[in-house]
């Protein structure tokens, strides 16, 4: 069975690196999306949030959001802002088919693999 696993990855983040290593230990070679270089579109981010069962506020990195001036936004405005300022998106996010998980802690992605 060929699964298409994607990881929205920041190589400078230790949790992101640990999560990627954990996926690879399962014998899976994920599609690695360096989301700081290639941020999701607002539509993609909405779909990911739906799979996570989270609101945009739930994936907000507070310090970065404050630095980017987007901490007070909500809903669609926040989704647009996160796509424009991807460093404020909590990482890593792993997507497998119609399921997604936030790699905090990294082991939490195992349930969707």
JSON list of C-alpha atoms in Angstrom, two decimals:
[
{"chain": "A", "resi": 1, "resn": "UNK", "atom": "CA", "xyz": [0.00, 0.00, 0.00]},
{"chain": "A", "resi": 2, "resn": "UNK", "atom": "CA", "xyz": [1.55, 3.27, -1.08]},
{"chain": "A", "resi": 3, "resn": "UNK", "atom": "CA", "xyz": [0.81, 6.02, 1.41]},
{"chain": "A", "resi": 4, "resn": "UNK", "atom": "CA", "xyz": [1.44, 9.63, 0.59]},
{"chain": "A", "resi": 5, "resn": "UNK", "atom": "CA", "xyz": [2.77, 11.08, 3.79]},
{"chain": "A", "resi": 6, "resn": "UNK", "atom": "CA", "xyz": [3.66, 14.78, 3.83]},
{"chain": "A", "resi": 7, "resn": "UNK", "atom": "CA", "xyz": [5.53, 16.62, 6.54]},
{"chain": "A", "resi": 8, "resn": "UNK", "atom": "CA", "xyz": [5.47, 20.39, 6.78]},
{"chain": "A", "resi": 9, "resn": "UNK", "atom": "CA", "xyz": [9.05, 20.63, 7.99]},
{"chain": "A", "resi": 10, "resn": "UNK", "atom": "CA", "xyz": [11.45, 23.21, 9.34]},
{"chain": "A", "resi": 11, "resn": "UNK", "atom": "CA", "xyz": [14.95, 21.69, 9.32]},
{"chain": "A", "resi": 12, "resn": "UNK", "atom": "CA", "xyz": [16.08, 24.18, 11.99]},
{"chain": "A", "resi": 13, "resn": "UNK", "atom": "CA", "xyz": [13.47, 22.88, 14.47]},
{"chain": "A", "resi": 14, "resn": "UNK", "atom": "CA", "xyz": [14.50, 19.93, 16.65]},
{"chain": "A", "resi": 15, "resn": "UNK", "atom": "CA", "xyz": [10.90, 18.64, 17.01]},
{"chain": "A", "resi": 16, "resn": "UNK", "atom": "CA", "xyz": [10.52, 18.76, 13.24]},
{"chain": "A", "resi": 17, "resn": "UNK", "atom": "CA", "xyz": [13.79, 16.83, 12.72]},
{"chain": "A", "resi": 18, "resn": "UNK", "atom": "CA", "xyz": [12.79, 14.26, 15.37]},
{"chain": "A", "resi": 19, "resn": "UNK", "atom": "CA", "xyz": [9.40, 13.78, 13.74]},
{"chain": "A", "resi": 20, "resn": "UNK", "atom": "CA", "xyz": [10.95, 13.33, 10.28]},
{"chain": "A", "resi": 21, "resn": "UNK", "atom": "CA", "xyz": [13.38, 10.74, 11.69]},
{"chain": "A", "resi": 22, "resn": "UNK", "atom": "CA", "xyz": [10.49, 8.91, 13.39]},
{"chain": "A", "resi": 23, "resn": "UNK", "atom": "CA", "xyz": [8.55, 8.72, 10.11]},
{"chain": "A", "resi": 24, "resn": "UNK", "atom": "CA", "xyz": [11.63, 7.43, 8.27]},
{"chain": "A", "resi": 25, "resn": "UNK", "atom": "CA", "xyz": [12.17, 4.81, 11.02]},
{"chain": "A", "resi": 26, "resn": "UNK", "atom": "CA", "xyz": [8.71, 3.45, 10.08]},
{"chain": "A", "resi": 27, "resn": "UNK", "atom": "CA", "xyz": [10.09, 2.76, 6.58]},
{"chain": "A", "resi": 28, "resn": "UNK", "atom": "CA", "xyz": [8.19, 5.72, 5.11]},
{"chain": "A", "resi": 29, "resn": "UNK", "atom": "CA", "xyz": [9.80, 8.28, 2.84]},
{"chain": "A", "resi": 30, "resn": "UNK", "atom": "CA", "xyz": [7.59, 11.33, 3.24]},
{"chain": "A", "resi": 31, "resn": "UNK", "atom": "CA", "xyz": [7.12, 14.24, 0.89]},
{"chain": "A", "resi": 32, "resn": "UNK", "atom": "CA", "xyz": [9.07, 16.90, 2.81]},
{"chain": "A", "resi": 33, "resn": "UNK", "atom": "CA", "xyz": [7.62, 20.36, 2.39]},
{"chain": "A", "resi": 34, "resn": "UNK", "atom": "CA", "xyz": [9.87, 23.08, 3.75]},
{"chain": "A", "resi": 35, "resn": "UNK", "atom": "CA", "xyz": [6.93, 25.28, 4.54]},
{"chain": "A", "resi": 36, "resn": "UNK", "atom": "CA", "xyz": [9.01, 28.39, 5.26]},
{"chain": "A", "resi": 37, "resn": "UNK", "atom": "CA", "xyz": [10.07, 28.30, 1.57]},
{"chain": "A", "resi": 38, "resn": "UNK", "atom": "CA", "xyz": [6.80, 26.86, 0.24]},
{"chain": "A", "resi": 39, "resn": "UNK", "atom": "CA", "xyz": [3.97, 27.88, 2.58]},
{"chain": "A", "resi": 40, "resn": "UNK", "atom": "CA", "xyz": [0.57, 26.22, 2.21]},
{"chain": "A", "resi": 41, "resn": "UNK", "atom": "CA", "xyz": [-2.17, 28.13, 0.41]},
{"chain": "A", "resi": 42, "resn": "UNK", "atom": "CA", "xyz": [-5.07, 29.33, 2.57]},
{"chain": "A", "resi": 43, "resn": "UNK", "atom": "CA", "xyz": [-7.18, 26.50, 1.08]},
{"chain": "A", "resi": 44, "resn": "UNK", "atom": "CA", "xyz": [-4.52, 23.88, 1.92]},
{"chain": "A", "resi": 45, "resn": "UNK", "atom": "CA", "xyz": [-4.18, 25.24, 5.44]},
{"chain": "A", "resi": 46, "resn": "UNK", "atom": "CA", "xyz": [-7.98, 25.10, 5.91]},
{"chain": "A", "resi": 47, "resn": "UNK", "atom": "CA", "xyz": [-7.98, 21.46, 4.79]},
{"chain": "A", "resi": 48, "resn": "UNK", "atom": "CA", "xyz": [-5.09, 20.62, 7.14]},
{"chain": "A", "resi": 49, "resn": "UNK", "atom": "CA", "xyz": [-6.84, 22.34, 10.05]},
{"chain": "A", "resi": 50, "resn": "UNK", "atom": "CA", "xyz": [-9.98, 20.31, 9.25]},
{"chain": "A", "resi": 51, "resn": "UNK", "atom": "CA", "xyz": [-7.96, 17.08, 9.36]},
{"chain": "A", "resi": 52, "resn": "UNK", "atom": "CA", "xyz": [-6.31, 18.15, 12.62]},
{"chain": "A", "resi": 53, "resn": "UNK", "atom": "CA", "xyz": [-9.67, 19.13, 14.08]},
{"chain": "A", "resi": 54, "resn": "UNK", "atom": "CA", "xyz": [-8.11, 22.42, 15.14]},
{"chain": "A", "resi": 55, "resn": "UNK", "atom": "CA", "xyz": [-8.77, 26.13, 14.74]},
{"chain": "A", "resi": 56, "resn": "UNK", "atom": "CA", "xyz": [-6.07, 28.38, 13.25]},
{"chain": "A", "resi": 57, "resn": "UNK", "atom": "CA", "xyz": [-5.38, 29.71, 16.76]},
{"chain": "A", "resi": 58, "resn": "UNK", "atom": "CA", "xyz": [-4.43, 26.16, 17.82]},
{"chain": "A", "resi": 59, "resn": "UNK", "atom": "CA", "xyz": [-1.43, 26.03, 15.46]},
{"chain": "A", "resi": 60, "resn": "UNK", "atom": "CA", "xyz": [-0.20, 29.54, 16.22]},
{"chain": "A", "resi": 61, "resn": "UNK", "atom": "CA", "xyz": [3.33, 30.01, 17.54]},
{"chain": "A", "resi": 62, "resn": "UNK", "atom": "CA", "xyz": [2.57, 32.83, 19.98]},
{"chain": "A", "resi": 63, "resn": "UNK", "atom": "CA", "xyz": [5.97, 34.54, 20.02]},
{"chain": "A", "resi": 64, "resn": "UNK", "atom": "CA", "xyz": [6.35, 34.51, 16.23]},
{"chain": "A", "resi": 65, "resn": "UNK", "atom": "CA", "xyz": [2.74, 35.61, 15.71]},
{"chain": "A", "resi": 66, "resn": "UNK", "atom": "CA", "xyz": [3.32, 38.56, 18.02]},
{"chain": "A", "resi": 67, "resn": "UNK", "atom": "CA", "xyz": [6.55, 39.47, 16.17]},
{"chain": "A", "resi": 68, "resn": "UNK", "atom": "CA", "xyz": [4.69, 39.29, 12.84]},
{"chain": "A", "resi": 69, "resn": "UNK", "atom": "CA", "xyz": [1.82, 41.41, 14.20]},
{"chain": "A", "resi": 70, "resn": "UNK", "atom": "CA", "xyz": [-0.81, 38.72, 13.57]},
{"chain": "A", "resi": 71, "resn": "UNK", "atom": "CA", "xyz": [-1.46, 37.47, 17.13]},
{"chain": "A", "resi": 72, "resn": "UNK", "atom": "CA", "xyz": [-4.87, 39.17, 17.41]},
{"chain": "A", "resi": 73, "resn": "UNK", "atom": "CA", "xyz": [-6.32, 37.85, 14.15]},
{"chain": "A", "resi": 74, "resn": "UNK", "atom": "CA", "xyz": [-8.95, 35.08, 14.07]},
{"chain": "A", "resi": 75, "resn": "UNK", "atom": "CA", "xyz": [-10.60, 32.77, 11.55]},
{"chain": "A", "resi": 76, "resn": "UNK", "atom": "CA", "xyz": [-9.97, 33.30, 7.84]},
{"chain": "A", "resi": 77, "resn": "UNK", "atom": "CA", "xyz": [-7.93, 36.45, 8.47]},
{"chain": "A", "resi": 78, "resn": "UNK", "atom": "CA", "xyz": [-5.55, 34.42, 10.63]},
{"chain": "A", "resi": 79, "resn": "UNK", "atom": "CA", "xyz": [-5.36, 31.64, 8.02]},
{"chain": "A", "resi": 80, "resn": "UNK", "atom": "CA", "xyz": [-4.39, 34.22, 5.36]},
{"chain": "A", "resi": 81, "resn": "UNK", "atom": "CA", "xyz": [-1.83, 35.76, 7.72]},
{"chain": "A", "resi": 82, "resn": "UNK", "atom": "CA", "xyz": [-0.30, 32.36, 8.60]},
{"chain": "A", "resi": 83, "resn": "UNK", "atom": "CA", "xyz": [0.21, 31.61, 4.91]},
{"chain": "A", "resi": 84, "resn": "UNK", "atom": "CA", "xyz": [1.89, 35.01, 4.48]},
{"chain": "A", "resi": 85, "resn": "UNK", "atom": "CA", "xyz": [3.98, 34.53, 7.67]},
{"chain": "A", "resi": 86, "resn": "UNK", "atom": "CA", "xyz": [4.56, 30.75, 7.82]},
{"chain": "A", "resi": 87, "resn": "UNK", "atom": "CA", "xyz": [7.10, 30.94, 10.64]},
{"chain": "A", "resi": 88, "resn": "UNK", "atom": "CA", "xyz": [4.12, 31.56, 12.94]},
{"chain": "A", "resi": 89, "resn": "UNK", "atom": "CA", "xyz": [2.70, 28.09, 12.09]},
{"chain": "A", "resi": 90, "resn": "UNK", "atom": "CA", "xyz": [3.34, 25.43, 14.75]},
{"chain": "A", "resi": 91, "resn": "UNK", "atom": "CA", "xyz": [5.50, 22.66, 13.39]},
{"chain": "A", "resi": 92, "resn": "UNK", "atom": "CA", "xyz": [5.79, 19.99, 12.24]},
{"chain": "A", "resi": 93, "resn": "UNK", "atom": "CA", "xyz": [2.46, 19.02, 10.75]},
{"chain": "A", "resi": 94, "resn": "UNK", "atom": "CA", "xyz": [2.23, 15.55, 9.21]},
{"chain": "A", "resi": 95, "resn": "UNK", "atom": "CA", "xyz": [-0.51, 14.64, 6.75]},
{"chain": "A", "resi": 96, "resn": "UNK", "atom": "CA", "xyz": [-1.34, 11.09, 5.68]},
{"chain": "A", "resi": 97, "resn": "UNK", "atom": "CA", "xyz": [-4.28, 10.83, 3.31]},
{"chain": "A", "resi": 98, "resn": "UNK", "atom": "CA", "xyz": [-7.26, 12.41, 5.10]},
{"chain": "A", "resi": 99, "resn": "UNK", "atom": "CA", "xyz": [-5.59, 12.43, 8.52]},
{"chain": "A", "resi": 100, "resn": "UNK", "atom": "CA", "xyz": [-3.16, 14.89, 10.05]},
{"chain": "A", "resi": 101, "resn": "UNK", "atom": "CA", "xyz": [-1.25, 15.25, 13.31]},
{"chain": "A", "resi": 102, "resn": "UNK", "atom": "CA", "xyz": [0.92, 17.86, 14.93]},
{"chain": "A", "resi": 103, "resn": "UNK", "atom": "CA", "xyz": [4.34, 16.46, 15.79]},
{"chain": "A", "resi": 104, "resn": "UNK", "atom": "CA", "xyz": [4.32, 17.76, 19.37]},
{"chain": "A", "resi": 105, "resn": "UNK", "atom": "CA", "xyz": [5.40, 15.42, 20.77]},
{"chain": "A", "resi": 106, "resn": "UNK", "atom": "CA", "xyz": [6.87, 13.68, 17.68]},
{"chain": "A", "resi": 107, "resn": "UNK", "atom": "CA", "xyz": [5.29, 10.34, 18.73]},
{"chain": "A", "resi": 108, "resn": "UNK", "atom": "CA", "xyz": [1.81, 11.79, 18.22]},
{"chain": "A", "resi": 109, "resn": "UNK", "atom": "CA", "xyz": [2.19, 11.33, 14.45]},
{"chain": "A", "resi": 110, "resn": "UNK", "atom": "CA", "xyz": [2.50, 7.54, 14.81]},
{"chain": "A", "resi": 111, "resn": "UNK", "atom": "CA", "xyz": [-1.27, 7.16, 15.18]},
{"chain": "A", "resi": 112, "resn": "UNK", "atom": "CA", "xyz": [-1.87, 8.43, 11.62]},
{"chain": "A", "resi": 113, "resn": "UNK", "atom": "CA", "xyz": [0.91, 6.46, 9.89]}
]
